[in-house]
Structure formats: structure tokens, C-alpha cells
Short mmCIF file of C-alpha atoms in Angstrom, two decimals:
data_model
loop_
_atom_site.label_atom_id
_atom_site.label_comp_id
_atom_site.label_asym_id
_atom_site.label_seq_id
_atom_site.Cartn_x
_atom_site.Cartn_y
_atom_site.Cartn_z
CA MET A 1 198.77 193.54 236.36
CA GLN A 2 199.65 193.37 232.59
CA LYS A 3 197.34 191.18 230.93
CA GLU A 4 197.96 190.41 227.19
CA ILE A 5 196.37 187.87 225.06
CA ILE A 6 198.97 185.56 222.46
CA ILE A 7 197.17 183.62 219.55
CA ASN A 8 198.45 181.73 217.82
CA ALA A 9 196.36 179.83 215.08
CA SER A 10 198.70 177.54 212.55
CA ASP A 11 196.11 174.30 209.73
CA ASN A 12 194.74 171.59 212.35
CA ALA A 13 195.47 173.95 216.28
CA GLN A 14 195.03 176.71 218.07
CA ARG A 15 196.77 178.06 221.06
CA ILE A 16 195.88 180.83 223.50
CA ALA A 17 198.12 181.84 225.67
CA ILE A 18 196.94 183.49 228.37
CA VAL A 19 199.72 185.98 229.95
CA GLU A 20 199.88 188.15 233.17
CA ASP A 21 202.69 190.61 233.79
CA GLY A 22 204.99 188.41 231.20
CA LYS A 23 204.24 185.05 232.14
CA LEU A 24 202.81 182.45 231.17
CA ALA A 25 199.66 182.03 233.40
CA GLU A 26 196.64 179.83 231.27
CA LEU A 27 197.38 177.73 227.63
CA PHE A 28 194.17 176.99 226.28
CA VAL A 29 194.36 174.23 223.01
CA GLU A 30 192.01 173.39 220.52
CA SER A 31 193.23 170.77 217.79
CA GLU A 32 191.05 168.44 214.70
CA GLU A 33 190.92 165.79 216.89
CA LYS A 34 190.36 167.36 220.14
CA GLU A 35 187.26 170.25 219.81
CA ARG A 36 186.14 172.65 222.41
CA MET A 37 182.53 170.84 223.66
CA VAL A 38 180.82 173.54 226.09
CA GLY A 39 177.98 174.31 225.62
CA ASP A 40 176.78 172.62 223.10
CA ILE A 41 174.00 171.96 223.36
CA TYR A 42 171.67 167.88 222.39
CA LEU A 43 168.87 166.71 221.75
CA GLY A 44 168.96 162.79 223.65
CA THR A 45 167.35 159.67 224.52
CA VAL A 46 167.71 157.97 228.00
CA ALA A 47 170.76 155.38 226.66
CA LYS A 48 170.09 153.58 231.20
CA VAL A 49 169.11 155.08 234.07
CA MET A 50 171.32 154.29 237.46
CA GLN A 51 168.86 154.87 240.22
CA GLY A 52 171.52 153.47 242.40
CA ILE A 53 173.62 156.25 242.20
CA GLN A 54 171.26 158.68 240.84
CA ALA A 55 172.26 158.79 237.48
CA SER A 56 171.64 158.61 233.89
CA PHE A 57 173.48 157.71 230.79
CA ILE A 58 172.20 160.08 227.61
CA ASP A 59 173.07 158.65 224.19
CA ILE A 60 173.49 162.42 222.20
CA GLY A 61 175.38 160.77 219.52
CA LEU A 62 179.19 160.74 220.69
CA GLY A 63 180.95 157.27 220.76
CA GLN A 64 180.61 158.09 224.40
CA ASP A 65 176.84 158.50 226.66
CA ALA A 66 176.88 161.81 228.11
CA PHE A 67 176.63 161.07 232.21
CA LEU A 68 173.79 163.43 233.72
CA HIS A 69 173.44 163.43 237.52
CA TYR A 70 170.62 163.59 239.16
CA SER A 71 171.88 167.14 240.82
CA ASP A 72 171.97 168.90 237.78
CA ILE A 73 168.20 168.24 236.12
CA GLY A 74 166.08 171.25 236.67
CA ASP A 75 163.04 172.29 237.20
CA ALA A 76 162.12 172.31 233.65
CA PHE A 77 163.89 168.81 232.06
CA ARG A 78 160.89 167.58 230.26
CA GLU A 79 159.86 170.59 229.22
CA TYR A 80 161.63 171.91 225.40
CA GLN A 81 160.45 175.38 225.03
CA THR A 82 160.45 178.82 227.97
CA THR A 83 158.69 178.19 230.39
CA SER A 84 157.52 180.83 233.56
CA GLY A 85 159.74 179.23 236.81
CA ASP A 86 159.42 179.25 240.08
CA ASP A 87 156.64 181.38 241.58
CA ASP A 88 159.26 183.71 243.47
CA GLU A 89 161.31 186.30 242.28
CA PHE A 90 165.45 185.56 242.38
CA ASP A 91 166.69 189.24 241.75
CA ARG A 92 169.03 189.64 244.84
CA VAL A 93 172.75 188.84 244.65
CA SER A 94 174.18 185.94 246.78
CA ASP A 95 176.20 183.65 247.67
CA GLU A 96 173.97 180.66 244.68
CA ASP A 97 173.75 183.61 243.03
CA ASP A 98 176.32 183.20 239.67
CA ASP A 99 179.85 184.00 241.23
CA ASP A 100 180.95 184.24 237.82
CA GLU A 101 183.76 182.20 238.38
CA GLU A 102 183.16 179.60 235.79
CA GLU A 103 181.36 182.35 233.64
CA GLU A 104 184.49 184.04 232.93
CA LYS A 105 186.49 181.33 231.76
CA THR A 106 183.83 178.55 229.96
CA GLY A 107 180.91 180.73 229.53
CA LYS A 108 179.26 178.68 231.91
CA PRO A 109 177.49 180.38 234.86
CA ALA A 110 178.26 178.36 237.97
CA ASN A 111 178.87 178.72 242.06
CA ARG A 112 178.61 176.33 245.33
CA ASN A 113 176.16 173.12 243.78
CA GLY A 114 179.23 172.28 241.19
CA GLY A 115 179.04 174.42 238.67
CA ARG A 116 175.49 175.62 237.36
CA PRO A 117 172.96 178.12 238.20
CA HIS A 118 171.18 177.71 241.70
CA ARG A 119 167.75 175.88 241.75
CA ARG A 120 165.27 174.48 244.31
CA ARG A 121 165.57 171.49 243.76
CA ARG A 122 163.34 167.91 243.81
CA PRO A 123 164.76 165.18 245.37
CA PRO A 124 166.16 162.18 243.80
CA SER A 125 163.13 160.27 243.97
CA GLN A 126 160.85 162.16 241.97
CA VAL A 127 162.54 162.92 239.25
CA GLN A 128 161.34 160.19 236.80
CA LEU A 129 163.48 159.34 233.44
CA THR A 130 162.64 156.45 231.26
CA ARG A 131 165.08 154.19 228.85
CA GLY A 132 164.03 155.72 225.95
CA GLN A 133 162.97 159.25 226.77
CA GLU A 134 163.41 162.23 224.34
CA ILE A 135 165.63 165.06 226.58
CA VAL A 136 167.69 168.20 226.09
CA VAL A 137 170.91 168.90 227.71
CA GLN A 138 174.15 171.11 227.06
CA ILE A 139 177.22 169.98 227.78
CA PHE A 140 179.46 171.60 230.48
CA LYS A 141 182.17 169.80 231.00
CA GLU A 142 184.59 167.74 228.38
CA PRO A 143 185.32 163.90 228.43
CA VAL A 144 188.25 163.35 230.58
CA GLY A 145 190.68 159.94 229.94
CA ASN A 146 187.76 157.20 230.37
CA LYS A 147 184.58 158.67 231.16
CA GLY A 148 182.37 160.74 228.61
CA VAL A 149 181.19 164.67 228.59
CA ARG A 150 178.82 165.90 231.81
CA VAL A 151 175.67 167.12 231.18
CA THR A 152 172.61 168.81 232.16
CA THR A 153 169.28 170.03 232.11
CA GLU A 154 170.34 173.61 232.54
CA VAL A 155 170.90 175.13 229.29
CA ALA A 156 172.78 178.49 229.29
CA LEU A 157 173.59 180.61 227.05
CA PRO A 158 176.47 182.97 227.28
CA GLY A 159 176.32 186.72 225.73
CA ARG A 160 179.18 189.58 226.39
CA PHE A 161 177.54 191.09 228.79
CA VAL A 162 174.79 188.64 230.15
CA VAL A 163 174.21 184.56 230.77
CA LEU A 164 170.37 183.36 229.15
CA MET A 165 168.67 181.32 231.46
CA PRO A 166 165.88 179.79 228.54
CA PHE A 167 164.28 177.37 231.09
CA ASP A 168 163.36 179.88 234.44
CA ASN A 169 162.35 182.95 234.92
CA LYS A 170 165.37 184.10 237.87
CA ILE A 171 167.95 186.96 237.58
CA GLY A 172 171.78 187.45 239.44
CA VAL A 173 174.24 189.64 239.75
CA SER A 174 178.15 188.67 238.98
CA ARG A 175 179.47 188.99 242.78
CA LYS A 176 182.50 190.20 241.17
CA ILE A 177 180.72 193.54 240.83
CA ALA A 178 181.02 195.57 243.71
CA ASN A 179 178.84 198.55 243.46
CA PHE A 180 175.42 197.85 245.52
CA LYS A 181 174.07 200.87 244.05
CA GLU A 182 175.47 199.39 240.15
CA LYS A 183 173.86 196.59 241.65
CA ARG A 184 170.92 197.52 241.58
CA ARG A 185 171.01 199.32 238.93
CA LEU A 186 171.62 196.50 236.55
CA ARG A 187 168.30 194.44 237.56
CA ARG A 188 166.40 196.91 237.67
CA LEU A 189 167.24 197.16 234.34
CA VAL A 190 167.53 193.93 232.57
CA ARG A 191 164.01 193.16 234.64
CA GLY A 192 162.30 195.96 232.55
CA ILE A 193 163.82 194.17 229.15
CA LEU A 194 163.12 190.64 230.29
CA PRO A 195 161.06 188.92 228.43
CA THR A 196 158.13 186.93 230.87
CA GLY A 197 159.73 182.91 231.25
CA TYR A 198 163.17 184.27 230.87
CA GLY A 199 166.44 183.99 233.34
CA ILE A 200 169.16 185.94 233.51
CA ILE A 201 172.64 186.45 234.74
CA ILE A 202 174.51 189.92 234.38
CA ARG A 203 177.87 188.92 233.90
CA THR A 204 180.92 191.07 235.99
CA VAL A 205 181.93 193.45 232.41
CA ALA A 206 177.85 194.30 232.43
CA GLU A 207 179.50 196.56 234.89
CA GLY A 208 178.40 200.16 234.15
CA LYS A 209 177.01 199.54 230.27
CA PRO A 210 173.79 201.79 229.66
CA GLU A 211 170.43 199.70 228.64
CA ASP A 212 171.04 199.96 224.89
CA VAL A 213 174.24 198.07 225.07
CA LEU A 214 173.00 195.74 227.76
CA ARG A 215 169.36 194.88 225.50
CA ALA A 216 170.96 194.74 222.12
CA ASP A 217 173.20 191.35 224.05
CA LEU A 218 170.38 189.67 225.51
CA GLU A 219 168.24 190.15 222.21
CA ALA A 220 171.17 188.46 220.50
CA LEU A 221 170.71 184.94 222.83
CA ILE A 222 166.89 185.19 222.49
CA GLN A 223 166.94 185.03 218.71
CA THR A 224 169.94 181.32 218.60
CA TRP A 225 167.36 181.00 221.52
CA ARG A 226 164.56 180.65 218.95
CA GLU A 227 166.98 179.25 216.41
CA ILE A 228 167.59 176.26 218.74
CA GLU A 229 163.63 175.89 219.08
CA ARG A 230 163.26 175.90 215.81
CA ASN A 231 165.80 172.97 215.28
CA LEU A 232 164.53 171.08 218.21
CA ARG A 233 160.63 170.77 215.79
CA LYS A 234 162.42 169.74 213.46
CA SER A 235 165.12 167.01 214.60
CA ARG A 236 165.41 163.19 215.74
CA PRO A 237 168.12 162.49 218.76
CA PRO A 238 170.81 162.26 219.05
CA ALA A 239 170.88 165.40 216.90
CA LEU A 240 172.79 168.54 218.17
CA LEU A 241 170.80 172.20 217.91
CA TYR A 242 173.71 173.76 218.86
CA LYS A 243 177.45 174.89 218.59
CA ASP A 244 179.67 176.87 221.07
CA MET A 245 181.70 178.90 219.63
CA ASN A 246 185.88 177.78 219.12
CA THR A 247 188.37 178.16 221.69
CA SER A 248 189.67 181.54 220.64
CA SER A 249 186.90 182.90 219.87
CA SER A 250 185.10 181.71 223.08
CA THR A 251 188.21 183.41 224.97
CA MET A 252 187.65 186.96 223.98
CA ARG A 253 183.86 186.56 224.42
CA ASP A 254 185.05 185.54 228.09
CA LEU A 255 188.10 186.89 229.19
CA PHE A 256 188.87 189.90 226.83
CA SER A 257 187.82 192.82 230.03
CA GLU A 258 189.40 196.41 231.09
CA ASP A 259 193.25 194.84 232.11
CA VAL A 260 193.95 193.47 228.93
CA THR A 261 196.68 195.62 227.23
CA ARG A 262 197.13 193.25 224.41
CA VAL A 263 195.84 190.60 221.71
CA ALA A 264 198.40 189.33 219.44
CA VAL A 265 197.47 186.71 216.66
CA ASP A 266 199.11 185.91 213.53
CA SER A 267 195.98 184.23 212.39
CA ARG A 268 194.53 187.46 209.41
CA ARG A 269 191.29 186.34 209.03
CA MET A 270 191.09 185.74 212.86
CA TYR A 271 192.55 189.05 213.04
CA ARG A 272 189.34 190.32 211.23
CA GLU A 273 186.78 188.49 213.12
CA ILE A 274 188.26 189.94 217.16
CA ARG A 275 188.63 193.22 214.84
CA ALA A 276 185.01 193.22 213.83
CA TYR A 277 184.14 192.17 217.91
CA LEU A 278 185.82 194.52 218.73
CA ASN A 279 184.42 197.53 217.23
CA LEU A 280 181.61 195.73 218.63
CA VAL A 281 181.34 195.48 222.02
CA ALA A 282 184.23 197.38 223.37
CA PRO A 283 185.52 199.98 219.96
CA HIS A 284 187.74 202.06 222.59
CA LYS A 285 189.93 198.91 223.05
CA VAL A 286 190.72 197.93 218.95
CA ASP A 287 193.99 199.27 219.87
CA VAL A 288 194.55 197.27 222.18
CA LEU A 289 194.52 193.73 218.84
CA SER A 290 197.48 193.75 216.53
CA TYR A 291 198.36 191.48 213.86
CA HIS A 292 201.86 189.67 213.95
CA SER A 293 202.82 189.33 210.89
CA ASP A 294 206.44 188.75 211.04
CA ARG A 295 208.77 185.80 210.26
CA ALA A 296 209.60 184.62 213.86
CA PRO A 297 206.50 183.15 215.54
CA ILE A 298 204.34 184.46 217.42
CA PHE A 299 204.91 182.27 220.77
CA ASP A 300 208.68 182.68 220.06
CA ALA A 301 208.63 186.57 219.69
CA TYR A 302 206.59 186.31 222.93
CA ASP A 303 208.58 184.43 224.97
CA ILE A 304 205.61 182.53 225.36
CA GLU A 305 207.03 178.63 223.45
CA LYS A 306 209.60 178.38 226.48
CA GLN A 307 207.56 178.42 229.27
CA ILE A 308 205.02 176.31 227.49
CA GLN A 309 207.65 173.31 227.15
CA GLN A 310 208.77 173.71 230.75
CA SER A 311 204.93 173.36 231.53
CA MET A 312 205.45 169.38 230.06
CA SER A 313 208.02 169.09 232.54
CA ARG A 314 207.59 167.08 235.54
CA LYS A 315 210.35 169.09 237.50
CA VAL A 316 210.04 172.65 237.44
CA TRP A 317 212.72 174.75 238.79
CA LEU A 318 212.43 177.51 241.20
CA LYS A 319 214.79 181.10 241.67
CA SER A 320 215.26 180.33 244.37
CA GLY A 321 217.06 176.58 244.01
CA GLY A 322 214.17 174.76 245.28
CA TYR A 323 212.54 172.88 242.63
CA LEU A 324 208.57 171.15 242.20
CA ILE A 325 208.75 167.13 241.12
CA ILE A 326 204.27 167.70 239.50
CA GLU A 327 202.93 163.61 238.86
CA HIS A 328 199.41 162.41 237.31
CA THR A 329 197.85 159.61 238.59
CA GLU A 330 194.54 158.02 238.11
CA ALA A 331 193.19 159.27 241.21
CA MET A 332 195.34 162.63 241.89
CA LYS A 333 197.48 165.15 241.33
CA VAL A 334 200.75 165.35 243.46
CA ILE A 335 203.59 168.14 243.87
CA ASP A 336 205.73 167.82 245.75
CA VAL A 337 208.33 170.43 247.27
CA ASN A 338 211.89 170.17 247.33
CA SER A 339 214.15 172.33 248.67
CA GLY A 340 217.39 171.31 246.53
CA ARG A 341 220.11 172.39 249.05
CA TYR A 342 221.27 171.35 252.32
CA ALA A 343 220.52 174.33 254.70
CA ALA A 344 222.24 174.69 258.69
CA LYS A 345 220.29 173.25 261.49
CA ARG A 346 219.97 176.86 262.87
CA GLU A 347 218.24 178.25 259.04
CA GLN A 348 216.20 175.39 258.38
CA GLU A 349 213.24 176.76 260.02
CA LEU A 350 213.44 179.71 257.92
CA ASN A 351 214.59 178.49 254.75
CA SER A 352 212.17 175.95 254.34
CA LEU A 353 209.74 178.19 254.81
CA ARG A 354 211.03 180.82 252.50
CA THR A 355 210.71 178.09 249.66
CA ASN A 356 207.45 177.34 250.15
CA MET A 357 206.52 180.50 250.11
CA GLU A 358 207.88 180.36 246.55
CA ALA A 359 206.29 177.11 245.91
CA ALA A 360 203.20 177.83 246.77
CA ARG A 361 202.79 181.21 244.50
CA GLU A 362 204.36 179.04 241.54
CA ILE A 363 202.02 176.01 242.50
CA ALA A 364 199.23 178.26 241.95
CA ARG A 365 200.60 179.22 238.62
CA GLN A 366 201.06 175.66 236.84
CA ILE A 367 198.04 174.05 238.85
CA ARG A 368 196.85 177.38 236.47
CA LEU A 369 198.50 176.82 233.90
CA ARG A 370 198.01 173.16 233.73
CA ASP A 371 194.30 173.21 234.85
CA LEU A 372 195.15 170.80 236.96
CA GLY A 373 191.92 169.29 237.71
CA GLY A 374 190.53 166.64 240.74
CA ILE A 375 192.25 165.84 243.89
CA ILE A 376 195.70 167.52 244.48
CA VAL A 377 197.79 166.59 246.93
CA ILE A 378 201.46 169.31 247.37
CA ASP A 379 204.20 167.79 250.00
CA PHE A 380 206.00 170.73 251.95
CA ILE A 381 208.70 171.66 253.40
CA ASP A 382 208.29 170.71 256.72
CA MET A 383 207.95 172.96 259.28
CA ASP A 384 207.45 173.22 263.48
CA HIS A 385 206.49 176.06 263.49
CA GLU A 386 202.17 176.31 263.51
CA GLU A 387 202.83 180.39 262.94
CA ASN A 388 205.22 179.70 259.95
CA LYS A 389 202.20 177.46 258.06
CA ARG A 390 199.49 179.46 259.30
CA LYS A 391 201.33 182.10 256.73
CA LEU A 392 202.13 179.50 254.09
CA VAL A 393 198.16 178.02 254.07
CA ASP A 394 197.19 182.09 253.56
CA GLU A 395 199.59 182.37 250.69
CA VAL A 396 198.23 179.63 248.57
CA ARG A 397 194.35 180.99 249.12
CA ARG A 398 195.57 184.17 248.49
CA GLU A 399 197.94 183.14 245.17
CA MET A 400 194.64 180.91 244.33
CA ARG A 401 191.92 183.60 243.98
CA ARG A 402 192.97 184.56 240.05
CA ASP A 403 191.87 180.97 239.58
CA ARG A 404 188.45 181.19 238.16
CA ALA A 405 187.77 177.39 238.31
CA LYS A 406 186.03 176.01 241.46
CA TYR A 407 188.51 175.20 244.51
CA THR A 408 188.59 174.53 247.50
CA ILE A 409 191.62 174.81 250.07
CA LEU A 410 192.09 172.52 252.80
CA PRO A 411 195.25 173.60 256.07
CA LEU A 412 197.97 171.44 255.81
CA SER A 413 197.48 168.03 258.45
CA ASP A 414 199.34 166.89 260.96
CA PHE A 415 202.08 165.29 257.74
CA GLY A 416 202.15 168.39 256.02
CA LEU A 417 200.53 168.04 253.67
CA MET A 418 197.72 170.12 251.32
CA GLN A 419 195.00 169.34 249.55
CA ILE A 420 193.05 171.11 247.17
CA THR A 421 190.91 170.16 245.60
CA ARG A 422 189.18 171.90 242.24
CA GLN A 423 187.11 171.94 239.34
CA ARG A 424 187.74 169.54 236.33
CA VAL A 425 186.11 171.53 233.12
CA ARG A 426 188.33 169.94 230.70
CA GLU A 427 191.42 167.70 230.57
CA SER A 428 194.77 169.00 231.41
CA VAL A 429 196.77 171.02 228.72
CA GLN A 430 199.33 168.02 228.97
CA MET A 431 196.91 165.81 228.21
CA SER A 432 194.89 167.25 225.84
CA VAL A 433 197.77 167.53 223.68
CA SER A 434 199.00 163.49 223.99
CA GLU A 435 197.99 160.71 223.63
CA THR A 436 198.98 157.51 225.02
CA CYS A 437 201.77 155.62 223.11
CA PRO A 438 201.25 152.43 221.61
CA THR A 439 204.48 151.48 222.38
CA CYS A 440 204.22 151.46 226.31
CA GLN A 441 200.95 151.06 226.53
CA GLY A 442 200.07 154.02 228.48
CA THR A 443 202.73 154.39 231.13
CA ALA A 444 203.59 157.17 229.20
CA ARG A 445 202.69 160.15 226.83
CA VAL A 446 203.89 161.36 223.43
CA LEU A 447 202.91 163.97 221.54
CA SER A 448 200.20 163.15 219.79
CA LYS A 449 200.70 163.56 215.66
CA SER A 450 198.68 167.03 215.77
CA SER A 451 200.81 167.55 218.20
CA MET A 452 204.08 167.32 216.45
CA LEU A 453 202.38 168.70 212.85
CA THR A 454 202.32 171.79 214.70
CA GLN A 455 205.52 171.34 216.30
CA ILE A 456 206.99 170.67 212.76
CA GLU A 457 205.35 173.51 211.55
CA ARG A 458 206.91 175.48 214.04
CA TRP A 459 209.20 174.38 213.05
CA LEU A 460 209.79 175.23 209.49
CA ARG A 461 208.96 178.49 210.55
CA ARG A 462 211.47 179.17 212.18
CA PHE A 463 213.43 177.45 209.45
CA ARG A 464 211.92 179.97 206.88
CA ALA A 465 213.09 182.73 208.79
CA ASN A 466 216.24 182.23 208.81
CA SER A 467 217.47 179.88 205.74
CA LYS A 468 216.58 180.38 201.49
CA ASP A 469 217.00 176.01 201.41
CA LEU A 470 214.34 174.98 199.61
CA ARG A 471 214.90 171.25 199.47
CA LEU A 472 214.82 169.12 202.76
CA ALA A 473 213.66 165.82 203.70
CA LEU A 474 211.28 164.71 206.69
CA VAL A 475 212.27 161.83 208.03
CA VAL A 476 209.64 160.04 210.73
CA HIS A 477 208.28 157.54 212.26
CA PRO A 478 205.91 155.11 209.31
CA THR A 479 202.89 156.08 211.48
CA MET A 480 203.87 159.71 211.43
CA ALA A 481 204.44 159.50 208.16
CA GLU A 482 201.77 158.19 206.89
CA PHE A 483 199.29 161.07 209.22
CA LEU A 484 201.32 163.80 207.54
CA THR A 485 200.91 161.82 203.33
CA GLU A 486 196.97 160.63 203.45
CA GLY A 487 194.67 162.46 201.33
CA ALA A 488 194.45 164.32 198.12
CA LEU A 489 195.65 167.55 199.92
CA SER A 490 197.35 165.73 201.76
CA HIS A 491 199.19 167.88 205.23
CA ILE A 492 203.27 168.26 203.97
CA SER A 493 201.20 169.99 200.93
CA ARG A 494 199.90 172.45 202.37
CA MET A 495 203.35 172.80 204.14
CA MET A 496 205.19 172.88 201.16
CA LEU A 497 202.57 175.63 200.07
CA LYS A 498 202.41 177.59 202.45
CA TYR A 499 206.03 177.97 203.18
CA PHE A 500 207.33 178.22 199.43
CA VAL A 501 209.95 174.40 200.22
CA ARG A 502 209.97 171.41 198.91
CA ILE A 503 209.82 168.46 201.26
CA ARG A 504 209.97 164.58 200.31
CA VAL A 505 209.22 162.01 203.63
CA ASP A 506 211.55 159.80 204.05
CA GLN A 507 210.63 156.69 207.09
CA ASP A 508 212.75 155.46 209.18
CA HIS A 509 211.82 152.61 211.81
CA THR A 510 214.18 153.22 214.76
CA LEU A 511 212.36 157.51 215.82
CA ALA A 512 210.00 157.76 218.37
CA VAL A 513 206.11 158.51 217.24
CA ASP A 514 207.11 162.15 218.42
CA GLU A 515 210.74 162.39 216.44
CA PHE A 516 211.71 163.72 214.16
CA ARG A 517 214.68 164.53 211.77
CA MET A 518 215.16 167.50 209.02
CA ILE A 519 217.40 167.01 206.69
CA SER A 520 219.29 169.75 204.33
CA ARG A 521 219.10 168.23 200.78
CA ARG A 522 221.26 170.27 199.34
CA ARG A 523 223.75 170.21 202.41
CA ASN A 524 223.46 165.81 203.05
CA ARG A 525 222.98 167.50 206.71
CA ASP A 526 221.35 167.48 209.95
CA ILE A 527 220.19 170.54 210.52
CA THR A 528 217.08 168.94 212.96
CA LYS A 529 218.46 171.28 216.05
CA GLU A 530 219.21 174.91 214.93
CA PHE A 531 216.01 175.57 214.45
CA ILE A 532 214.72 174.15 217.71
CA VAL A 533 213.28 175.07 221.45
#
């Protein structure tokens, strides 16, 4: 499989595309409005104790209190320094160790207990939290909808090759390292360099690495933790103790591997940062990095933009002529598979199987691409033969193996429905680039102002690559016009300086809030459609 990482950086947003064999497999978006928070460590106070649901709400200084379930409280939750942990050693490899699936995606070690490393937990009745108590927590789930962030007391600092566990003394090895001798070598090596009072998880990319490489990574993480401890001693809650990497940096740290054949970026600053990082951790892979200097947008050059637009659509076409309908509800995501054409009675079972198998492959890709989480219900085309139903379930399971998020797949029900539960770490891509429409009160979605700004900038880049016209009029809804022109150095001023073009912002109440028009002032003509995807 050919794997590529394509990064598009604009003034107000970063978009990272993971491409597998030419198809967009995953998309990460970070904007000024929605910064990545997974991995951030806070000193907070207990705002409310809810024994009935075995949870507490923690004030960490955000607009909404963080949610701390008792299952996410480790044995060392009262202590804000490294401890010796349990008496037993944890240097074996088992299902309870890190499986590297969520770790690879978010930098957080994961396993079957909901995304944190396994511990012997005390019963909820023994968890003694009181209102006003200070506590150190780490975010492991972004806010979704009207739910705040979810936090844990089991702090973990991810590095390139290892994950440091300051409140533990256990050694875990990724289950994706299949060679037993290599696992034993890594455990012995790490046991010899790991200071007392720390735990560690060895990541997949550590396979075959020498001691000096792992030692350097470990020492950097220990130095980071000591800086966090210094911040802790001089901070009063609520306070941010540690800010994890942004989306592009964490993607390179967690997703860059030997099978990556290309990394392309259109920002010189980011290019220099990534090159320095690769020289440090993988000097033999520096040649896969390239700077996109063409005037055409990078996502256009790699045919990603159209695939992103398709991921926002509720209808996804299949090559066979069938199609998927993907609906978002408050409780679950629903995917309906349709054949799209009439099949003769004698061929109905075969055609249904073919369409369902093709849909299974596309659904697995769409789940990753849209980052769908929670409960997902799939309504496949009805089939009569049990053997065909088993083939379909096996195909879904096989395709979902590429997914790093935790998931559970249930067999087809008597009604032909398949249920999937998938770990939700952050909002889906569709939700992260849109906001509630002020006109329809949430019954539909429109692009956020930040995403609109990115769309306008992409239009300008295509325009400047193909036209010498330097005078434009941008017509937008009044709320968007205010967003574009506010501040001493407004967004529109930055774009004019960046693309060497004069833009006058005009308001039109009849336009939708996520709609814009570009007028050539020299030709007095609407040229919007000429440079839009």
C-alpha cells in the first residue's frame, strides 16, 4: 500500500490528508476556532461530584467543565509527582497492554478499557473526591456537541518511539510488534534505561531501533515531565500545565512510518520544521519530504479537494451504480445501502452481494475519512443466503482493520442491520468545519466563517494562478463581511497582501452565510464559477 501525507496550511487553518493508494483515507482539520486539545494537561479543581453516575466534573478553565469518570482515575490520582506504582512488574505483552491503535492516532496509549493503559482500579466506593479538591488531569477526548472534554488522571506523554507514564512503573510493548525476540529485546533495553517511578509503552515504530535512539526519546520526555512539575508547583487552578503538539506536528509524530512514500507541504515554515524533525528521527526518510511551490493549491494538485467535497455529501456513489446515504443524528450515524438499479429476480441475490461487498469497502473508508464515532447503524441490501451474510461481515471486519480507533462490529441482525460502535476522540470532520446555522436554528449545517475564509483563499489562489486581473469585489453576507474586515490587520487585508490583489468587500443580505461571489471590477462580471471546484 502506498501511503502519502499531504499538508495544506493557510493563515487560519491546517488540513492534513492521509492518502492510501491515491484515495483519501483520513482528514484532520485544525482551525483558529477549534484547536487540538487531546494530550493537554491541566491543574483543575473538582467542581461537582456525581456519585450516582460514578463521575465528577472538573473545572480546568474552559467554558464547560471537563468530565472525569471514575474508571479514568488511576491509583496515583492524589499525587502530582512520579510514584513507584504497583509492586508487580508489567513487562509482559498482552491484550491489556497498549495495542498502538489509538496511540498511533492521538498519542494516547490505548486498550480495551476505553483508551487508557490498563490498571488495577479501586472500586468506585473507594474513590474519594471532594468539591474544591485540586487534581491533575489530561484530556483524551475533544468536546463533541454539547458535551465537554473528557479527562483522565492517568497522564501519558507520547514521544516518537515511546510513551512515558509518569504515575506508573509498568513496561508495555505494542501488540503490532509481532516478533517475540524483538519484544523481549525492547523490554530488556527499556528496563535498563527507565528511571525508578516511571512507566513506559514502547511504540510500533521503535521496532529495530538501537538503545541510543530510545534513550534520547525517553530523556526528552522525562525533561518535559520535569518542566510540567515545575509549572505545577507555581500554578494555581485552573491552569494549563502542558500543551501538546498541534495537529500537523502530532500527525508526523504519530502517523509517520516506514511505509510513507511522500510528505508534501505548502508552507515553508512547516517544511523546515518537518525536515528538521525527520533529520532527527528518520534521516533516511528525509527525501520523501517535498515543498509544494506550484501556484495551484496543493489539495488540487493531488486531487484531494474533490474527495473532501464528496466526504461532506450525504450521498456517496459506488462504481457499480449503487450508492450510500449517510445521515447524522443526535444518537447515532445511519448508513443506507441502495442498489440504484433494478436487478432481475434470478440475479438479485448475486447483485445484492456484489453491491454490499463494494459498499462494505467504501463504508470502512468513509468511517475513517469522516471520523464517525459513537453508534453506527448500516442498512445493507437484504440477502437470503447465510453464507453471503457471513462473507459480508468478514469483508467489513477485514476493511476496518486499517482503522486505528477502537471499534466493535456486531453480526447482521434479523433485519439485515449491522451495528458498529467506534471510539469517539473528537468531532467528526463534517462537524469540525461547520457551525449551527443562525437562520435555521440547527436544522441544517453551514460552513463556519473560518472554513469560508479558507474557501475564499483557495479561490484566490486558483484565480491568481490563471488570471492577471488585480481588482476584485467580494460579495458576502453581512456577518461574513464583518468577520473579514474586523481588526487592525483584517483577514481580507492579509489576503490582499499575500496575493497582491485589491479586494473590495460588499454586503448582500440575500446571500446565504456560507456563500460568496467574486466580481471582476475591470470587466464588471461575476467570475466566481470560473475558479471554484
